């Protein structure tokens, strides 16, 4: 499993996939948005790798979560920051791990509150499957099937690395 979690290789695959998807769609000036926290670290890295000139944005989806009333507010909530308009923009939405699809749903709801984008390309470093909602990434660094007692965690930001964690059975 360690070879599958080599961060440089995952980042290379994610970058290559994004370049291909942008070319296929004819997108030349995307706006990049990372979902806090891991997605923000990835937005920083991918912005540099893709040579994007515009600052990237960051979302804190805490208020958009569908379990907000059940679990309450994360004590580390910070305001979202989008230094550009999303109206009619081609957006790259990036996060570290996709599993149920609920985080991505919340992020898209928040993006639409800022304006209606022309398109959204969803990029994730790792796809764990296990969807509860019909949300699929357009680009992913790696698809992994984990056992129920395993978790993947992106650590960073400097250095950025990814861990496979074992939890209680």
XYZ file of N, CA and C in Angstrom:
507
model
N 0.828 -1.203 0.000
C 0.000 0.000 0.000
C 0.866 1.258 0.000
N 2.072 1.192 0.533
C 2.927 2.369 0.629
C 3.210 2.979 -0.739
N 3.504 2.142 -1.753
C 3.803 2.658 -3.085
C 2.612 3.421 -3.657
N 1.404 3.003 -3.338
C 0.218 3.681 -3.819
C 0.047 5.055 -3.185
N 0.701 5.282 -2.055
C 0.526 6.527 -1.322
C 1.724 7.456 -1.426
N 2.573 7.250 -2.398
C 3.715 8.135 -2.610
C 3.204 9.489 -3.116
N 3.375 10.525 -2.328
C 2.742 11.822 -2.596
C 3.167 12.426 -3.929
N 4.442 12.352 -4.274
C 4.890 12.964 -5.529
C 4.227 12.302 -6.730
N 4.084 11.006 -6.670
C 3.431 10.286 -7.772
C 1.947 10.647 -7.859
N 1.290 10.735 -6.700
C -0.122 11.126 -6.690
C -0.298 12.534 -7.267
N 0.579 13.453 -6.878
C 0.512 14.824 -7.380
C 0.787 14.879 -8.879
N 1.757 14.084 -9.342
C 2.044 14.021 -10.784
C 0.820 13.530 -11.554
N 0.176 12.475 -11.047
C -1.008 11.918 -11.705
C -2.165 12.922 -11.688
N -2.333 13.617 -10.574
C -3.390 14.616 -10.475
C -3.141 15.768 -11.453
N -1.918 16.236 -11.510
C -1.570 17.315 -12.448
C -1.807 16.883 -13.896
N -1.334 15.695 -14.257
C -1.502 15.204 -15.630
C -2.988 15.077 -15.974
N -3.770 14.560 -15.042
C -5.206 14.420 -15.273
C -5.892 15.765 -15.441
N -5.496 16.736 -14.628
C -6.068 18.079 -14.745
C -5.699 18.726 -16.076
N -4.450 18.607 -16.477
C -4.032 19.177 -17.764
C -4.846 18.578 -18.911
N -5.035 17.268 -18.874
C -5.801 16.577 -19.914
C -7.255 17.043 -19.913
N -7.861 17.118 -18.744
C -9.271 17.530 -18.639
C -9.452 18.977 -19.092
N -8.551 19.865 -18.708
C -8.630 21.263 -19.134
C -8.525 21.360 -20.659
N -7.621 20.582 -21.238
C -7.460 20.592 -22.689
C -8.706 20.045 -23.381
N -9.244 18.930 -22.866
C -10.457 18.332 -23.457
C -11.616 19.321 -23.462
N -11.741 20.093 -22.399
C -12.851 21.039 -22.274
C -12.546 22.414 -22.861
N -11.315 22.617 -23.301
C -10.950 23.905 -23.877
C -10.903 25.020 -22.843
N -10.592 24.669 -21.599
C -10.526 25.652 -20.518
C -9.097 26.201 -20.445
N -8.972 27.516 -20.597
C -7.633 28.123 -20.608
C -7.352 28.990 -19.383
N -8.397 29.399 -18.681
C -8.197 30.281 -17.536
C -9.104 29.862 -16.372
N -8.814 28.702 -15.780
C -9.686 28.232 -14.699
C -9.430 28.990 -13.395
N -10.458 29.035 -12.572
C -10.315 29.527 -11.204
C -10.216 28.298 -10.309
N -9.241 28.264 -9.441
C -8.973 27.096 -8.596
C -9.476 27.359 -7.182
N -10.241 26.393 -6.642
C -10.782 26.508 -5.290
C -10.461 25.234 -4.522
N -9.832 25.375 -3.359
C -9.539 24.239 -2.486
C -10.502 24.198 -1.315
N -10.869 22.987 -0.905
C -11.721 22.801 0.266
C -10.810 22.612 1.464
N -11.026 23.435 2.490
C -10.201 23.392 3.683
C -10.320 22.036 4.360
N -9.284 21.418 4.753
C -7.930 21.922 4.864
C -7.045 21.330 3.761
N -7.167 20.024 3.541
C -6.300 19.364 2.567
C -6.423 19.908 1.168
N -7.628 20.255 0.768
C -7.838 20.801 -0.567
C -7.163 22.145 -0.764
N -7.025 22.916 0.309
C -6.330 24.204 0.238
C -4.840 23.969 -0.003
N -4.284 22.981 0.701
C -2.862 22.652 0.475
C -2.653 22.210 -0.970
N -3.578 21.399 -1.483
C -3.474 20.915 -2.864
C -3.669 22.049 -3.865
N -4.561 22.993 -3.559
C -4.764 24.140 -4.449
C -3.470 24.933 -4.590
N -2.757 25.103 -3.492
C -1.483 25.819 -3.530
C -0.496 25.097 -4.451
N -0.376 23.787 -4.281
C 0.560 22.995 -5.090
C 0.142 22.982 -6.563
N -1.148 22.709 -6.829
C -1.608 22.593 -8.216
C -1.592 23.935 -8.937
N -1.838 25.019 -8.221
C -1.767 26.340 -8.836
C -0.365 26.585 -9.393
N 0.637 26.250 -8.612
C 2.028 26.410 -9.056
C 2.353 25.460 -10.197
N 1.963 24.197 -10.073
C 2.267 23.206 -11.104
C 1.588 23.531 -12.434
N 0.357 24.059 -12.366
C -0.379 24.386 -13.587
C -0.029 25.769 -14.123
N 0.758 26.527 -13.367
C 1.171 27.861 -13.800
C 0.030 28.864 -13.829
N -0.912 28.717 -12.918
C -2.047 29.646 -12.866
C -1.596 30.982 -12.273
N -1.991 32.058 -12.906
C -1.565 33.385 -12.478
C -2.482 33.976 -11.412
N -3.756 33.615 -11.457
C -4.754 34.162 -10.536
C -4.651 33.475 -9.174
N -4.840 34.220 -8.097
C -4.831 33.580 -6.772
C -5.950 32.546 -6.676
N -5.704 31.504 -5.909
C -6.720 30.468 -5.725
C -7.591 30.814 -4.521
N -8.757 30.200 -4.481
C -9.684 30.447 -3.393
C -9.753 29.273 -2.440
N -10.336 29.519 -1.275
C -10.511 28.437 -0.309
C -11.903 28.500 0.306
N -12.477 27.307 0.486
C -13.804 27.173 1.074
C -13.712 26.494 2.423
N -14.474 27.008 3.372
C -14.730 26.294 4.620
C -16.212 25.960 4.582
N -16.530 24.692 4.385
C -17.909 24.271 4.141
C -18.684 23.983 5.418
N -18.142 24.330 6.568
C -18.757 23.963 7.851
C -20.241 24.291 7.922
N -20.645 25.468 7.450
C -22.048 25.868 7.541
C -22.917 25.217 6.470
N -22.295 24.553 5.502
C -23.032 23.930 4.403
C -23.172 22.421 4.566
N -22.588 21.879 5.612
C -22.662 20.431 5.841
C -24.085 20.009 6.163
N -24.490 18.840 5.650
C -25.855 18.381 5.921
C -25.990 17.755 7.305
N -24.869 17.582 8.014
C -24.937 17.067 9.391
C -24.633 18.167 10.413
N -24.677 19.427 9.970
C -24.355 20.563 10.834
C -25.212 20.578 12.099
N -26.510 20.349 11.946
C -27.398 20.409 13.114
C -27.148 19.252 14.082
N -26.587 18.164 13.572
C -26.329 16.994 14.403
C -24.982 17.071 15.120
N -23.949 17.525 14.410
C -22.603 17.512 15.012
C -22.154 18.874 15.525
N -22.859 19.931 15.130
C -22.487 21.265 15.592
C -21.371 21.873 14.766
N -20.897 22.995 15.217
C -19.908 23.776 14.492
C -18.494 23.329 14.847
N -17.672 23.171 13.823
C -16.264 22.886 14.015
C -15.634 24.103 14.692
N -14.908 23.905 15.786
C -14.328 25.059 16.493
C -13.261 25.802 15.685
N -12.805 25.232 14.565
C -11.767 25.876 13.761
C -12.325 26.520 12.495
N -13.600 26.868 12.493
C -14.215 27.467 11.317
C -13.552 28.803 11.003
N -13.213 28.978 9.723
C -12.666 30.240 9.238
C -13.515 30.657 8.040
N -13.555 31.930 7.725
C -14.354 32.338 6.570
C -13.763 31.822 5.261
N -14.637 31.529 4.322
C -14.180 31.181 2.982
C -13.607 32.422 2.324
N -12.741 32.218 1.358
C -12.112 33.336 0.661
C -12.022 33.002 -0.827
N -12.795 33.712 -1.629
C -12.729 33.553 -3.089
C -12.345 34.910 -3.670
N -11.077 35.065 -4.064
C -10.600 36.370 -4.544
C -10.951 36.633 -6.012
N -12.055 36.059 -6.473
C -12.510 36.209 -7.845
C -14.010 35.933 -7.860
N -14.665 36.326 -8.937
C -16.080 36.018 -9.118
C -16.204 34.606 -9.686
N -17.196 33.858 -9.214
C -17.440 32.515 -9.775
C -18.428 32.576 -10.939
N -19.071 33.699 -11.131
C -20.078 33.837 -12.182
C -19.453 33.584 -13.555
N -20.006 32.597 -14.271
C -19.562 32.222 -15.622
C -18.097 31.804 -15.710
N -17.500 31.404 -14.607
C -16.106 30.951 -14.598
C -16.032 29.443 -14.685
N -14.970 28.950 -15.277
C -14.649 27.524 -15.225
C -13.859 27.319 -13.943
N -14.375 26.468 -13.073
C -13.808 26.262 -11.745
C -13.152 24.892 -11.672
N -11.989 24.820 -11.047
C -11.424 23.549 -10.596
C -11.653 23.513 -9.093
N -12.443 22.563 -8.640
C -12.688 22.353 -7.216
C -11.831 21.176 -6.786
N -10.994 21.383 -5.775
C -10.034 20.351 -5.399
C -10.136 20.019 -3.914
N -10.044 18.706 -3.624
C -10.030 18.238 -2.241
C -9.083 17.048 -2.141
N -8.709 16.722 -0.915
C -7.747 15.636 -0.734
C -8.368 14.263 -0.939
N -9.505 13.983 -0.297
C -10.113 12.652 -0.349
C -11.604 12.799 -0.612
N -12.130 11.977 -1.510
C -13.575 11.892 -1.690
C -14.017 10.502 -1.264
N -15.083 10.470 -0.483
C -15.646 9.203 -0.045
C -17.151 9.214 -0.298
N -17.922 9.821 0.592
C -19.386 9.795 0.471
C -19.908 10.758 -0.589
N -19.168 11.834 -0.867
C -19.622 12.871 -1.785
C -20.289 14.039 -1.084
N -20.494 13.935 0.218
C -21.217 14.975 0.958
C -20.411 16.272 1.099
N -19.116 16.178 1.272
C -18.284 17.384 1.339
C -18.334 18.137 0.021
N -18.280 17.416 -1.080
C -18.305 18.052 -2.398
C -19.662 18.711 -2.643
N -20.743 18.043 -2.250
C -22.080 18.635 -2.383
C -22.147 19.957 -1.626
N -21.636 19.965 -0.409
C -21.640 21.177 0.405
C -20.799 22.274 -0.261
N -19.649 21.905 -0.792
C -18.772 22.883 -1.453
C -19.445 23.483 -2.682
N -20.110 22.659 -3.476
C -20.790 23.184 -4.664
C -21.939 24.110 -4.271
N -22.656 23.765 -3.218
C -23.717 24.669 -2.738
C -23.130 26.036 -2.379
N -21.997 26.032 -1.687
C -21.385 27.300 -1.308
C -20.906 28.079 -2.529
N -20.287 27.389 -3.481
C -19.816 28.055 -4.702
C -20.981 28.743 -5.405
N -22.114 28.069 -5.516
C -23.273 28.651 -6.193
C -23.843 29.846 -5.433
N -23.625 29.913 -4.130
C -24.033 31.104 -3.389
C -23.203 32.322 -3.787
N -22.011 32.105 -4.306
C -21.157 33.199 -4.778
C -21.495 33.596 -6.221
N -22.075 32.685 -6.984
C -22.398 32.935 -8.392
C -22.462 31.626 -9.148
N -23.037 31.665 -10.350
C -23.232 30.456 -11.150
C -22.027 30.248 -12.074
N -21.198 29.227 -11.772
C -20.044 28.983 -12.641
C -20.454 28.411 -13.997
N -19.602 28.596 -14.983
C -19.824 27.987 -16.300
C -19.674 26.478 -16.200
N -18.673 26.029 -15.425
C -18.442 24.595 -15.231
C -17.613 24.386 -13.972
N -17.669 23.161 -13.463
C -16.829 22.762 -12.333
C -16.145 21.457 -12.692
N -14.837 21.447 -12.587
C -14.052 20.215 -12.707
C -13.690 19.808 -11.285
N -14.087 18.614 -10.901
C -13.789 18.115 -9.555
C -12.531 17.264 -9.600
N -11.544 17.645 -8.785
C -10.278 16.918 -8.696
C -10.038 16.513 -7.246
N -9.690 15.239 -7.052
C -9.361 14.758 -5.712
C -8.068 13.957 -5.778
N -7.291 14.061 -4.726
C -6.038 13.317 -4.666
C -6.324 11.819 -4.562
N -7.298 11.447 -3.720
C -7.643 10.045 -3.501
C -9.162 9.883 -3.571
N -9.598 8.830 -4.257
C -11.017 8.475 -4.328
C -11.191 7.146 -3.610
N -11.970 7.160 -2.522
C -12.194 5.948 -1.729
C -13.497 5.238 -2.076
N -14.242 5.751 -3.059
C -15.526 5.126 -3.378
C -16.498 5.377 -2.236
N -17.345 4.418 -1.943
C -18.287 4.484 -0.807
C -19.226 5.678 -0.903
N -19.684 6.012 -2.116
C -20.564 7.166 -2.304
C -21.919 6.968 -1.646
N -22.377 8.042 -1.058
C -23.747 8.151 -0.567
C -24.553 9.078 -1.463
N -23.852 9.894 -2.251
C -24.466 10.819 -3.196
C -23.831 10.599 -4.565
N -24.550 10.906 -5.653
C -24.006 10.675 -7.002
C -23.034 11.778 -7.426
N -21.892 11.817 -6.773
C -20.864 12.815 -7.037
C -19.568 12.063 -7.352
N -19.022 12.292 -8.542
C -17.802 11.594 -8.969
C -16.745 12.610 -9.379
N -15.489 12.371 -9.023
C -14.437 13.287 -9.474
C -14.171 13.132 -10.974
N -13.839 14.247 -11.621
C -13.419 14.217 -13.021
C -11.980 13.740 -13.136
N -11.194 14.059 -12.112
C -9.766 13.729 -12.091
C -9.424 13.268 -10.686
N -8.658 12.194 -10.600
C -8.194 11.730 -9.292
C -6.769 11.225 -9.401
N -6.004 11.414 -8.329
C -4.631 10.915 -8.309
C -4.590 9.403 -8.187
N -5.494 8.839 -7.369
C -5.513 7.394 -7.157
C -6.867 6.972 -6.603
N -7.356 5.834 -7.066
C -8.558 5.205 -6.510
C -8.077 4.099 -5.579
N -8.555 4.127 -4.346
C -8.160 3.121 -3.363
C -9.388 2.450 -2.773
N -9.275 1.173 -2.526
C -10.308 0.429 -1.791
C -9.686 0.058 -0.447
N -10.206 0.637 0.605
C -9.668 0.394 1.934
C -10.581 -0.546 2.709
N -9.999 -1.184 3.696
C -10.799 -1.979 4.618
C -11.474 -1.025 5.603
N -12.513 -1.505 6.275
C -13.320 -0.637 7.140
C -12.517 -0.014 8.284
N -11.411 -0.620 8.666
C -10.601 -0.080 9.766
C -9.445 0.795 9.281
N -9.422 1.125 8.000
C -8.355 1.941 7.443
C -8.878 3.313 7.028
N -8.017 4.318 7.152
C -8.325 5.694 6.750
C -7.107 6.264 6.030
N -7.368 7.228 5.160
C -6.303 7.958 4.478
C -6.352 9.389 4.977
N -5.182 9.939 5.300
C -5.114 11.305 5.827
C -3.975 12.058 5.147
N -4.314 13.218 4.564
C -3.294 14.095 4.012
C -2.763 14.968 5.135
N -1.449 15.031 5.264
C -0.788 15.857 6.278
C 0.025 16.926 5.568
N 0.183 18.043 6.228
C 0.961 19.099 5.609
C 0.866 20.374 6.409
N 1.137 21.472 5.802
C 1.373 21.604 4.370
C 2.829 21.423 3.947
N 3.762 21.495 4.876
C 5.162 21.433 4.454
C 5.960 20.535 5.391
N 6.298 19.344 5.011
C 6.063 18.783 3.684
C 4.674 18.142 3.593
N 4.170 18.090 2.395
C 2.908 17.430 2.135
C 3.159 15.929 2.066
N 2.402 15.151 2.826
C 2.509 13.694 2.750
C 1.167 13.066 3.090
N 1.010 11.819 2.687
C -0.255 11.139 2.890
C -0.008 9.875 3.697
N -0.922 9.602 4.635
C -0.750 8.463 5.536
C -1.930 7.507 5.409
N -1.622 6.239 5.523
C -2.647 5.210 5.673
C -2.704 4.907 7.159
N -3.868 5.140 7.766
C -4.019 4.944 9.206
C -4.873 3.728 9.496
N -4.514 3.032 10.551
C -5.302 1.889 11.038
C -6.096 2.365 12.235
N -7.393 2.136 12.221
C -8.237 2.491 13.362
C -8.677 1.207 14.057
N -9.401 1.332 15.141
C -9.880 0.151 15.853
C -10.786 -0.686 14.961
N -10.681 -1.984 15.076
C -11.462 -2.884 14.227
C -12.856 -2.835 14.713
